[in-house]
Short mmCIF file of C-alpha atoms in Angstrom, two decimals:
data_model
loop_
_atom_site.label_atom_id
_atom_site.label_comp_id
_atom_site.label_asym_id
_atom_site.label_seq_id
_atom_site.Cartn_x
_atom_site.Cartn_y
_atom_site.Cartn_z
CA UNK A 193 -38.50 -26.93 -11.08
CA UNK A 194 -38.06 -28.46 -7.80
CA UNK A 195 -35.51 -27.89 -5.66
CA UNK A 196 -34.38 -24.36 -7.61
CA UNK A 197 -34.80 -21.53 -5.75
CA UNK A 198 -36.91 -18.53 -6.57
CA UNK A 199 -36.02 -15.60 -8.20
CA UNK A 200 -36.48 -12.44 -6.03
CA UNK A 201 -37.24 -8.77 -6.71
CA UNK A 202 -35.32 -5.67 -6.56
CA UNK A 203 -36.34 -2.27 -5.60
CA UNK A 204 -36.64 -1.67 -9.34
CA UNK A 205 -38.85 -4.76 -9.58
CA UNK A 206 -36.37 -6.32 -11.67
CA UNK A 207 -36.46 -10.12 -10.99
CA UNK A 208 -32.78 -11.52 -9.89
CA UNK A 209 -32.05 -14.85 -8.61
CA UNK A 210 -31.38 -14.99 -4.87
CA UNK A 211 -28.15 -17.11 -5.07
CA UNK A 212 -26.59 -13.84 -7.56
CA UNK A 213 -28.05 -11.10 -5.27
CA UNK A 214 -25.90 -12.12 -2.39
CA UNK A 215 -23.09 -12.68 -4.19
CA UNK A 216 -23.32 -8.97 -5.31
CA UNK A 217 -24.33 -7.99 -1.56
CA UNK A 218 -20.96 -9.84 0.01
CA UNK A 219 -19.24 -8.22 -3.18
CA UNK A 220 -20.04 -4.69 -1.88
CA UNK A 221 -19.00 -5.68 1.54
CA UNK A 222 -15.29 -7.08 0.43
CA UNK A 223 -15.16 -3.16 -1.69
CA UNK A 224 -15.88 -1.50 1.48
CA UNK A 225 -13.25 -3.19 3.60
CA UNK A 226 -10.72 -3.26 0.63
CA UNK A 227 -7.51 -2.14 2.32
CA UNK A 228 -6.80 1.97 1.12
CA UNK A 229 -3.41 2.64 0.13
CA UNK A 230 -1.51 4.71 2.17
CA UNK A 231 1.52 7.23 1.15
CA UNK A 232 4.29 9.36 2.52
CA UNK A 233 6.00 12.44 0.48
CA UNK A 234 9.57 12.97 2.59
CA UNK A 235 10.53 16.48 1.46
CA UNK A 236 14.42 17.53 1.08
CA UNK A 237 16.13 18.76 4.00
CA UNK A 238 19.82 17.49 4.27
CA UNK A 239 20.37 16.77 7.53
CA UNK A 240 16.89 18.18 8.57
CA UNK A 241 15.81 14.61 7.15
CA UNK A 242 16.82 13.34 10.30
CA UNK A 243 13.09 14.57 11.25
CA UNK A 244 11.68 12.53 8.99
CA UNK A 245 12.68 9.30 11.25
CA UNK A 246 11.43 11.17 14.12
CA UNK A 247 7.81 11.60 12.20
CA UNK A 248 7.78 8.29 10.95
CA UNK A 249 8.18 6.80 14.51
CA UNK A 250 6.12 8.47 15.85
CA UNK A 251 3.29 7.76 13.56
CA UNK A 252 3.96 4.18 13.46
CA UNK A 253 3.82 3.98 17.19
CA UNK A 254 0.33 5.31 16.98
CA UNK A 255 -0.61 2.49 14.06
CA UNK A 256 -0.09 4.32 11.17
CA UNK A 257 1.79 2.65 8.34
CA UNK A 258 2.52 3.31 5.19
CA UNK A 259 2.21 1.61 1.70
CA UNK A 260 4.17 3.78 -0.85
CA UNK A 261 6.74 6.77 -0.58
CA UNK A 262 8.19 9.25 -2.53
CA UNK A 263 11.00 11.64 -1.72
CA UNK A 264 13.55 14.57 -2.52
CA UNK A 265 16.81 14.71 -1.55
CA UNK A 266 17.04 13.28 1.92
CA UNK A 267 13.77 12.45 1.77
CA UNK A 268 14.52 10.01 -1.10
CA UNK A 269 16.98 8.40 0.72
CA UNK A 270 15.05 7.86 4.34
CA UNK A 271 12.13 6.26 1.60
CA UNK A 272 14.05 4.29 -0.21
CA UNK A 273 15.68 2.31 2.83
CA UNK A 274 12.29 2.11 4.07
CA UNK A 275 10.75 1.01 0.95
CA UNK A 276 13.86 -1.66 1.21
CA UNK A 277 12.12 -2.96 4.51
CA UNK A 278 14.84 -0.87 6.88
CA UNK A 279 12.90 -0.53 10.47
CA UNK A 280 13.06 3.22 11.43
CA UNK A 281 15.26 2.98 14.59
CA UNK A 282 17.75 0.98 12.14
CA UNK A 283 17.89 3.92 9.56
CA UNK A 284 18.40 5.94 12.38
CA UNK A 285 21.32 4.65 13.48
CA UNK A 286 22.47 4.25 9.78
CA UNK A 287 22.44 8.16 9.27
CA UNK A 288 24.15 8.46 12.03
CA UNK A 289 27.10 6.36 11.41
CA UNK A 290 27.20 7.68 7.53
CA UNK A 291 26.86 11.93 8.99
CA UNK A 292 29.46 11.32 11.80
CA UNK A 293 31.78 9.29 9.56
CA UNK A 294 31.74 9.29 6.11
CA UNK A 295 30.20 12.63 6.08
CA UNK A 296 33.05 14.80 8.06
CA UNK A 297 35.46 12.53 5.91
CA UNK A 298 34.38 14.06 2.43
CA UNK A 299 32.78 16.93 2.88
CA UNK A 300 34.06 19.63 0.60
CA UNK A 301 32.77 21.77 -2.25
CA UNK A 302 31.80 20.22 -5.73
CA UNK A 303 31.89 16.83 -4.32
CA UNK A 304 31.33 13.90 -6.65
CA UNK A 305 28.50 11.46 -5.58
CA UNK A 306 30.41 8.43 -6.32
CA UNK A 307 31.46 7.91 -2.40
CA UNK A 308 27.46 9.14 -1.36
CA UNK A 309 26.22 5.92 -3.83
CA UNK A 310 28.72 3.38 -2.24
CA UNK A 311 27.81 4.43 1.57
CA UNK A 312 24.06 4.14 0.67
CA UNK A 313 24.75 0.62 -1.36
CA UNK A 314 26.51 -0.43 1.62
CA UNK A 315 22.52 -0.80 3.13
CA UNK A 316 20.73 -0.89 -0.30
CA UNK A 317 22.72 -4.21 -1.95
CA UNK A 318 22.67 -2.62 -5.52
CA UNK A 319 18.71 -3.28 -5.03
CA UNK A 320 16.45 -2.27 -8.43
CA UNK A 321 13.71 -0.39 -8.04
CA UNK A 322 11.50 -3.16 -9.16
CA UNK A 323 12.95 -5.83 -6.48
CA UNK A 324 11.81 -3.05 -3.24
CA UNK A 325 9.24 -4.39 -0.57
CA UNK A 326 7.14 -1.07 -1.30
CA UNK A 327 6.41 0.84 -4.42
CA UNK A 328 9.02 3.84 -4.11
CA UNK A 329 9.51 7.16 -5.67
CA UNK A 330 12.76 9.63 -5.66
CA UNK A 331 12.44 12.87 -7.49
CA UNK A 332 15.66 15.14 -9.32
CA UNK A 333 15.72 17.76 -11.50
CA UNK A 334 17.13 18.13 -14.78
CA UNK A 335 20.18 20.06 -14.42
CA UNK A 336 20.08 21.80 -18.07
CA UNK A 337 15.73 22.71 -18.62
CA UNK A 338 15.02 22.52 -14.86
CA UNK A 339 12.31 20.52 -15.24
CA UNK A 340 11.09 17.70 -12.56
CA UNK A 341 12.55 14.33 -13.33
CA UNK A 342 10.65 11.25 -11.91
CA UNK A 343 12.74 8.43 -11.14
CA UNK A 344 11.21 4.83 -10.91
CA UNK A 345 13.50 2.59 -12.26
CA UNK A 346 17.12 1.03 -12.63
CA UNK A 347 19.84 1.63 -9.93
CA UNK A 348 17.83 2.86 -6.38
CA UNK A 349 21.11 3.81 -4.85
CA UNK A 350 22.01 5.55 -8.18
CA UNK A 351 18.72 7.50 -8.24
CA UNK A 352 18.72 8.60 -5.25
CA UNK A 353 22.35 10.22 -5.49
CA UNK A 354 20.56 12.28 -8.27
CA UNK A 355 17.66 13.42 -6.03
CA UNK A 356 20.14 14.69 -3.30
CA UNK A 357 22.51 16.19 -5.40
CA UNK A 358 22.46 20.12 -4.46
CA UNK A 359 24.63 22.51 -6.14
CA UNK A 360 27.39 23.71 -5.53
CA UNK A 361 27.88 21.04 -2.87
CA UNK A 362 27.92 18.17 -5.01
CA UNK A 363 28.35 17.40 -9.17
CA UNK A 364 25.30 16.58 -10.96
CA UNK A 365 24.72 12.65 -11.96
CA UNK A 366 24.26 11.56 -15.08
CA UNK A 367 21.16 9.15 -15.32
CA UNK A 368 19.99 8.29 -18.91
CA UNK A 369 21.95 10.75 -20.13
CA UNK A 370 20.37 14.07 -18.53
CA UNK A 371 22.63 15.50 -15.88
CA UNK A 372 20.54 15.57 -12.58
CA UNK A 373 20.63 17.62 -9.34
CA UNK A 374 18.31 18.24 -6.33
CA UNK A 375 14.72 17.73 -6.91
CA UNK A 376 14.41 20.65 -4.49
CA UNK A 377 14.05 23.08 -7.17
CA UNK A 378 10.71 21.31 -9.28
CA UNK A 379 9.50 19.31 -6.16
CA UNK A 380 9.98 19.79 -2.69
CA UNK A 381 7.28 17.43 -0.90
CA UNK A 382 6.48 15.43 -4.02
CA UNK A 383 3.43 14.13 -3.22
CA UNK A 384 1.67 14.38 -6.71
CA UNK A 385 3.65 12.05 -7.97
CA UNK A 386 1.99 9.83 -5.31
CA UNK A 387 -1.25 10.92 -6.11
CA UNK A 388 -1.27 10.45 -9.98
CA UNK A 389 -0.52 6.83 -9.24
CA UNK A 390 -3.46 5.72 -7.36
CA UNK A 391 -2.35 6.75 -3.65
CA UNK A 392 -5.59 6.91 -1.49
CA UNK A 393 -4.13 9.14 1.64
CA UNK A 394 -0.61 10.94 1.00
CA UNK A 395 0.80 12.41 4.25
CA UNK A 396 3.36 15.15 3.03
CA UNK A 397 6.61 15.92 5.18
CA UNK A 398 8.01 19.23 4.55
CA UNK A 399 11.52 19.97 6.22
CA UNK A 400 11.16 23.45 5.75
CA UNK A 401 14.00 23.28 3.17
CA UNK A 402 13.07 25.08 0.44
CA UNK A 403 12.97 29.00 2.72
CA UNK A 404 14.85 31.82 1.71
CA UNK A 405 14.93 32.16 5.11
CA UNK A 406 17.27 29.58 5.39
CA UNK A 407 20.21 31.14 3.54
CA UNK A 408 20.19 33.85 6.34
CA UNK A 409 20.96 31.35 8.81
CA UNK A 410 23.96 29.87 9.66
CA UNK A 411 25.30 26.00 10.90
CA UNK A 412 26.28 25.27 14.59
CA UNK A 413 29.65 23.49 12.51
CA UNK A 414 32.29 25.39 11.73
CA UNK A 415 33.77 23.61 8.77
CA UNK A 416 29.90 23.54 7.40
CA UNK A 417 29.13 27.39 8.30
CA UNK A 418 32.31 27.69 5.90
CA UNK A 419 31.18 25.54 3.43
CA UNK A 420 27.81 27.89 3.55
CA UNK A 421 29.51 31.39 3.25
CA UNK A 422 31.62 30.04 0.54
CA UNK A 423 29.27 28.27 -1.89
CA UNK A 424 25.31 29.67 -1.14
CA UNK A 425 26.34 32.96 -3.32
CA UNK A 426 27.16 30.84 -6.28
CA UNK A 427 23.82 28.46 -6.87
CA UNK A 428 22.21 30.71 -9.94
CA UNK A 429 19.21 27.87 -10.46
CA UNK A 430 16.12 29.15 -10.19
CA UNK A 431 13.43 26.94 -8.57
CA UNK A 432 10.16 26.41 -10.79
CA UNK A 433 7.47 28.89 -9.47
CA UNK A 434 4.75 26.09 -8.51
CA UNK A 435 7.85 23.94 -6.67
CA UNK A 436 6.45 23.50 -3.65
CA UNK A 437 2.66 23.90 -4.56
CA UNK A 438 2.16 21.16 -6.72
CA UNK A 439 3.05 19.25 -3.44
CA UNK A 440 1.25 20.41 -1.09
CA UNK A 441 -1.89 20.75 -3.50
CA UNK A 442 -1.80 16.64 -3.64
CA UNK A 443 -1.72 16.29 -0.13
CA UNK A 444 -4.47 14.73 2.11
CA UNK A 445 -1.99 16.46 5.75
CA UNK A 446 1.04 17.93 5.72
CA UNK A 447 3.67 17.69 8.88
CA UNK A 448 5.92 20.55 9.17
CA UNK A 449 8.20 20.07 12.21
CA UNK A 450 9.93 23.57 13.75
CA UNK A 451 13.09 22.90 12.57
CA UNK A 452 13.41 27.00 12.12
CA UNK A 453 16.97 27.13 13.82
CA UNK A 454 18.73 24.74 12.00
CA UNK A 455 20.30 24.13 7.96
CA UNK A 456 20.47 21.29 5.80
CA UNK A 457 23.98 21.42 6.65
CA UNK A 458 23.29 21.04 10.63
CA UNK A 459 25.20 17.68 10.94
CA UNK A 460 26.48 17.38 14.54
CA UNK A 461 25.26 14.37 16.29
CA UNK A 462 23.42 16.76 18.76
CA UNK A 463 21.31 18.55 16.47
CA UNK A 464 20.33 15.51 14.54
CA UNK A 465 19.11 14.05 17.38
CA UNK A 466 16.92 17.44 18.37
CA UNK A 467 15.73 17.37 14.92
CA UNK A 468 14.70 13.45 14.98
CA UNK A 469 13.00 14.37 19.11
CA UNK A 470 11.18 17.58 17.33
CA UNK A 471 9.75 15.10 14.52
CA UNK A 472 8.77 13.14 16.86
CA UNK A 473 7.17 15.52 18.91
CA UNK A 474 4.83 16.98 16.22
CA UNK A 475 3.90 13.73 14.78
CA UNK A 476 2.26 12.64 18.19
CA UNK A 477 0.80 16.11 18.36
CA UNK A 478 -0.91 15.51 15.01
CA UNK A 479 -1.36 12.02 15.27
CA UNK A 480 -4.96 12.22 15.88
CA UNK A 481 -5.80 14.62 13.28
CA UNK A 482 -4.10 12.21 10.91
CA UNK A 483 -6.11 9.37 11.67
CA UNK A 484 -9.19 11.21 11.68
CA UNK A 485 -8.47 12.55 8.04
CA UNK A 486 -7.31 8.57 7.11
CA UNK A 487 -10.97 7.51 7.93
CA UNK A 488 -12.38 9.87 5.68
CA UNK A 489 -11.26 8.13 3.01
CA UNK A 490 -13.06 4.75 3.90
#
C-alpha cells in the first residue's frame, strides 16, 4: 500500500517493520543509560562514626552520590539523617552539639535510650521510614536468639536507638516486642541487606569497630576510660561467626579509615574531628579506585 513503509530484515532474516525496529534500537539505548543505583553500608563505630562524615564528604566532593544506605549503630544514625536529606557538613555539626552536650550530660552505665531517641527526633521530626527522601536501612540484633534484625519500618528515630544500643552501656529497646541491641554483633557493615534489595554498587564503611583489638585500648576521656574498665568485662554476647563477612562479601569497595588509636567511646571534640579529617583523607585517596569500580557496573 502506498505510503506504508517497508518491512526490513534482521540478521536472522526475520522480516520486522522499520518503524518497530527503532523503537527497540532507542529502547536499548534508554537501558544502557538507565541511572544504576548507588549504596552506602555505614558500619558501627560510636564515636568513630564521626569518620563516616569525613568519607562521605569527601566522596561527594569528587561526584559521588549515593541512592540508598544502610547502617549499624552509628552508622544507622549518620544514614538515616542523610536519608532525611541532612547535608553532611550539617550532620556534622549536629554530632557535635549532641557528643559535647547531651552526651557528657548522660553518660553513665545501663543508660536508657529514651533521652538518645528525643536528641535524634530533635533533627528527625518523628519522620517514618516510609516518608525519607532515600530508601534507608538500620540494622539491630535480637537481644534474646542473637540473630540479625532488619529494620525498615515504623519510628526511624526509634529504630535507630535499637541499632546503637551496645551493652552494657545502654538497655535494650523493645521494637515489636523483641528486645534489641547493637547490630554490631550479626552485622557490622551491613551491606547485604543492600544488596538483596536491588543495590547496583554498595560502598561498605567499616569503622574498625568490631576488633578485639579494641578492648585493649583505652579512651583519651577520663570519665569514658572509666566507663570502659568498668563495663567491657561484663558484655557475655557472643557475636555471630559470619558478622562481619556477610558484609564485606556484598560489597562492590570497602573504606576502612586508620582509626587504630581511638574507641567508640573517643568523644572529645578533638578526636572527633581527627577521626572526621582521617575519613576524609582516605576517601580522596580511594576516590579514584571507587569510580573506576562504579563504571564497571554500566
Amino acid at each position: 500500500m502506498e505510503g506504508t513503509p517497508a518491512s526490513v530484515k534482521t540478521g536472522e532474516g526475520t522480516a520486522v517493520h522499520p518503524i518497530r525496529a527503532l523503537k527497540k534500537i532507542f529502547s536499548r539505548r534508554r537501558r544502557k543509560k538507565q541511572k544504576k543505583i548507588l549504596a552506602v553500608a555505614l558500619g558501627c563505630g560510636g564515636a568513630k562514626g564521626m569518620a563516616h562524615l569525613g568519607v562521605l564528604q569527601a566522596l561527594e566532593e569528587e561526584g559521588i552520590f549515593f541512592d540508598w544506605y544502610a547502617g549499624t549503630s552509628i552508622g544507622s544514625v549518620v544514614g538515616a539523617l542523610k536519608a532525611y536529606g541532612y547535608a553532611t557538613d550539617e550532620i556534622k555539626d549536629a554530632v557535635l552539639n549532641i557528643c559535647l552536650k547531651q552526651y557528657a550530660r548522660y553518660l553513665r552505665p545501663y543508660m536508657d535510650m529514651g533521652f538518645v531517641e528525643d536528641v535524634l527526633n530533635g533533627y528527625l521530626h518523628d519522620i517514618d521510614f516510609k516518608r525519607l527522601k532515600a530508601p534507608f536501612y538500620a540494622w539491630a540484633t535480637d537481644k534474646e536468639t542473637v540473630e540479625g534484625v532488619l529494620l525498615d519500618s515504623g519510628s526511624v528515630a526509634h529504630a535507630c536507638t535499637a541499632s546503637c544500643a551496645i551493652p552494657p552501656y545502654f538497655h535494650s529497646v523493645n521494637v515489636s516486642g523483641r528486645e534489641l541491641i547493637d547490630g554490631v554483633y550479626t552485622n557490622p557493615v551491613p551491606a547485604d541487606v543492600l544488596r538483596v534489595r536491588g543495590a547496583d554498587f554498595v560502598l561498605g564503611v567499616d569503622l574498625n569497630a568490631a576488633l578485639p583489638s579494641d578492648r585493649n585500648k583505652k579512651p583519651h576521656n577520663m570519665l569514658t576510660r572509666v566507663l570502659s574498665d568498668t563495663l567491657d568485662s561484663t558484655v557475655k554476647i557472643t557475636p555471630r561467626p559470619d558478622a562481619l563477612s556477610r558484609g564485606y562479601e556484598a560489597c562492590n569497595a570497602v573504606i576502612r579509615p586508620p582509626l587504630d588509636i581511638f574507641t567508640p567511646l573517643d568523644a572529645a571534640e578533638n578526636s572527633l574531628l581527627e577521626m572526621y579529617d582521617i575519613g576524609y583523607r582516605t576517601a580522596k585517596q580511594q576516590a579514584a579506585f571507587i569510580k573506576r569500580k562504579i563504571r564497571e557496573i554500566y
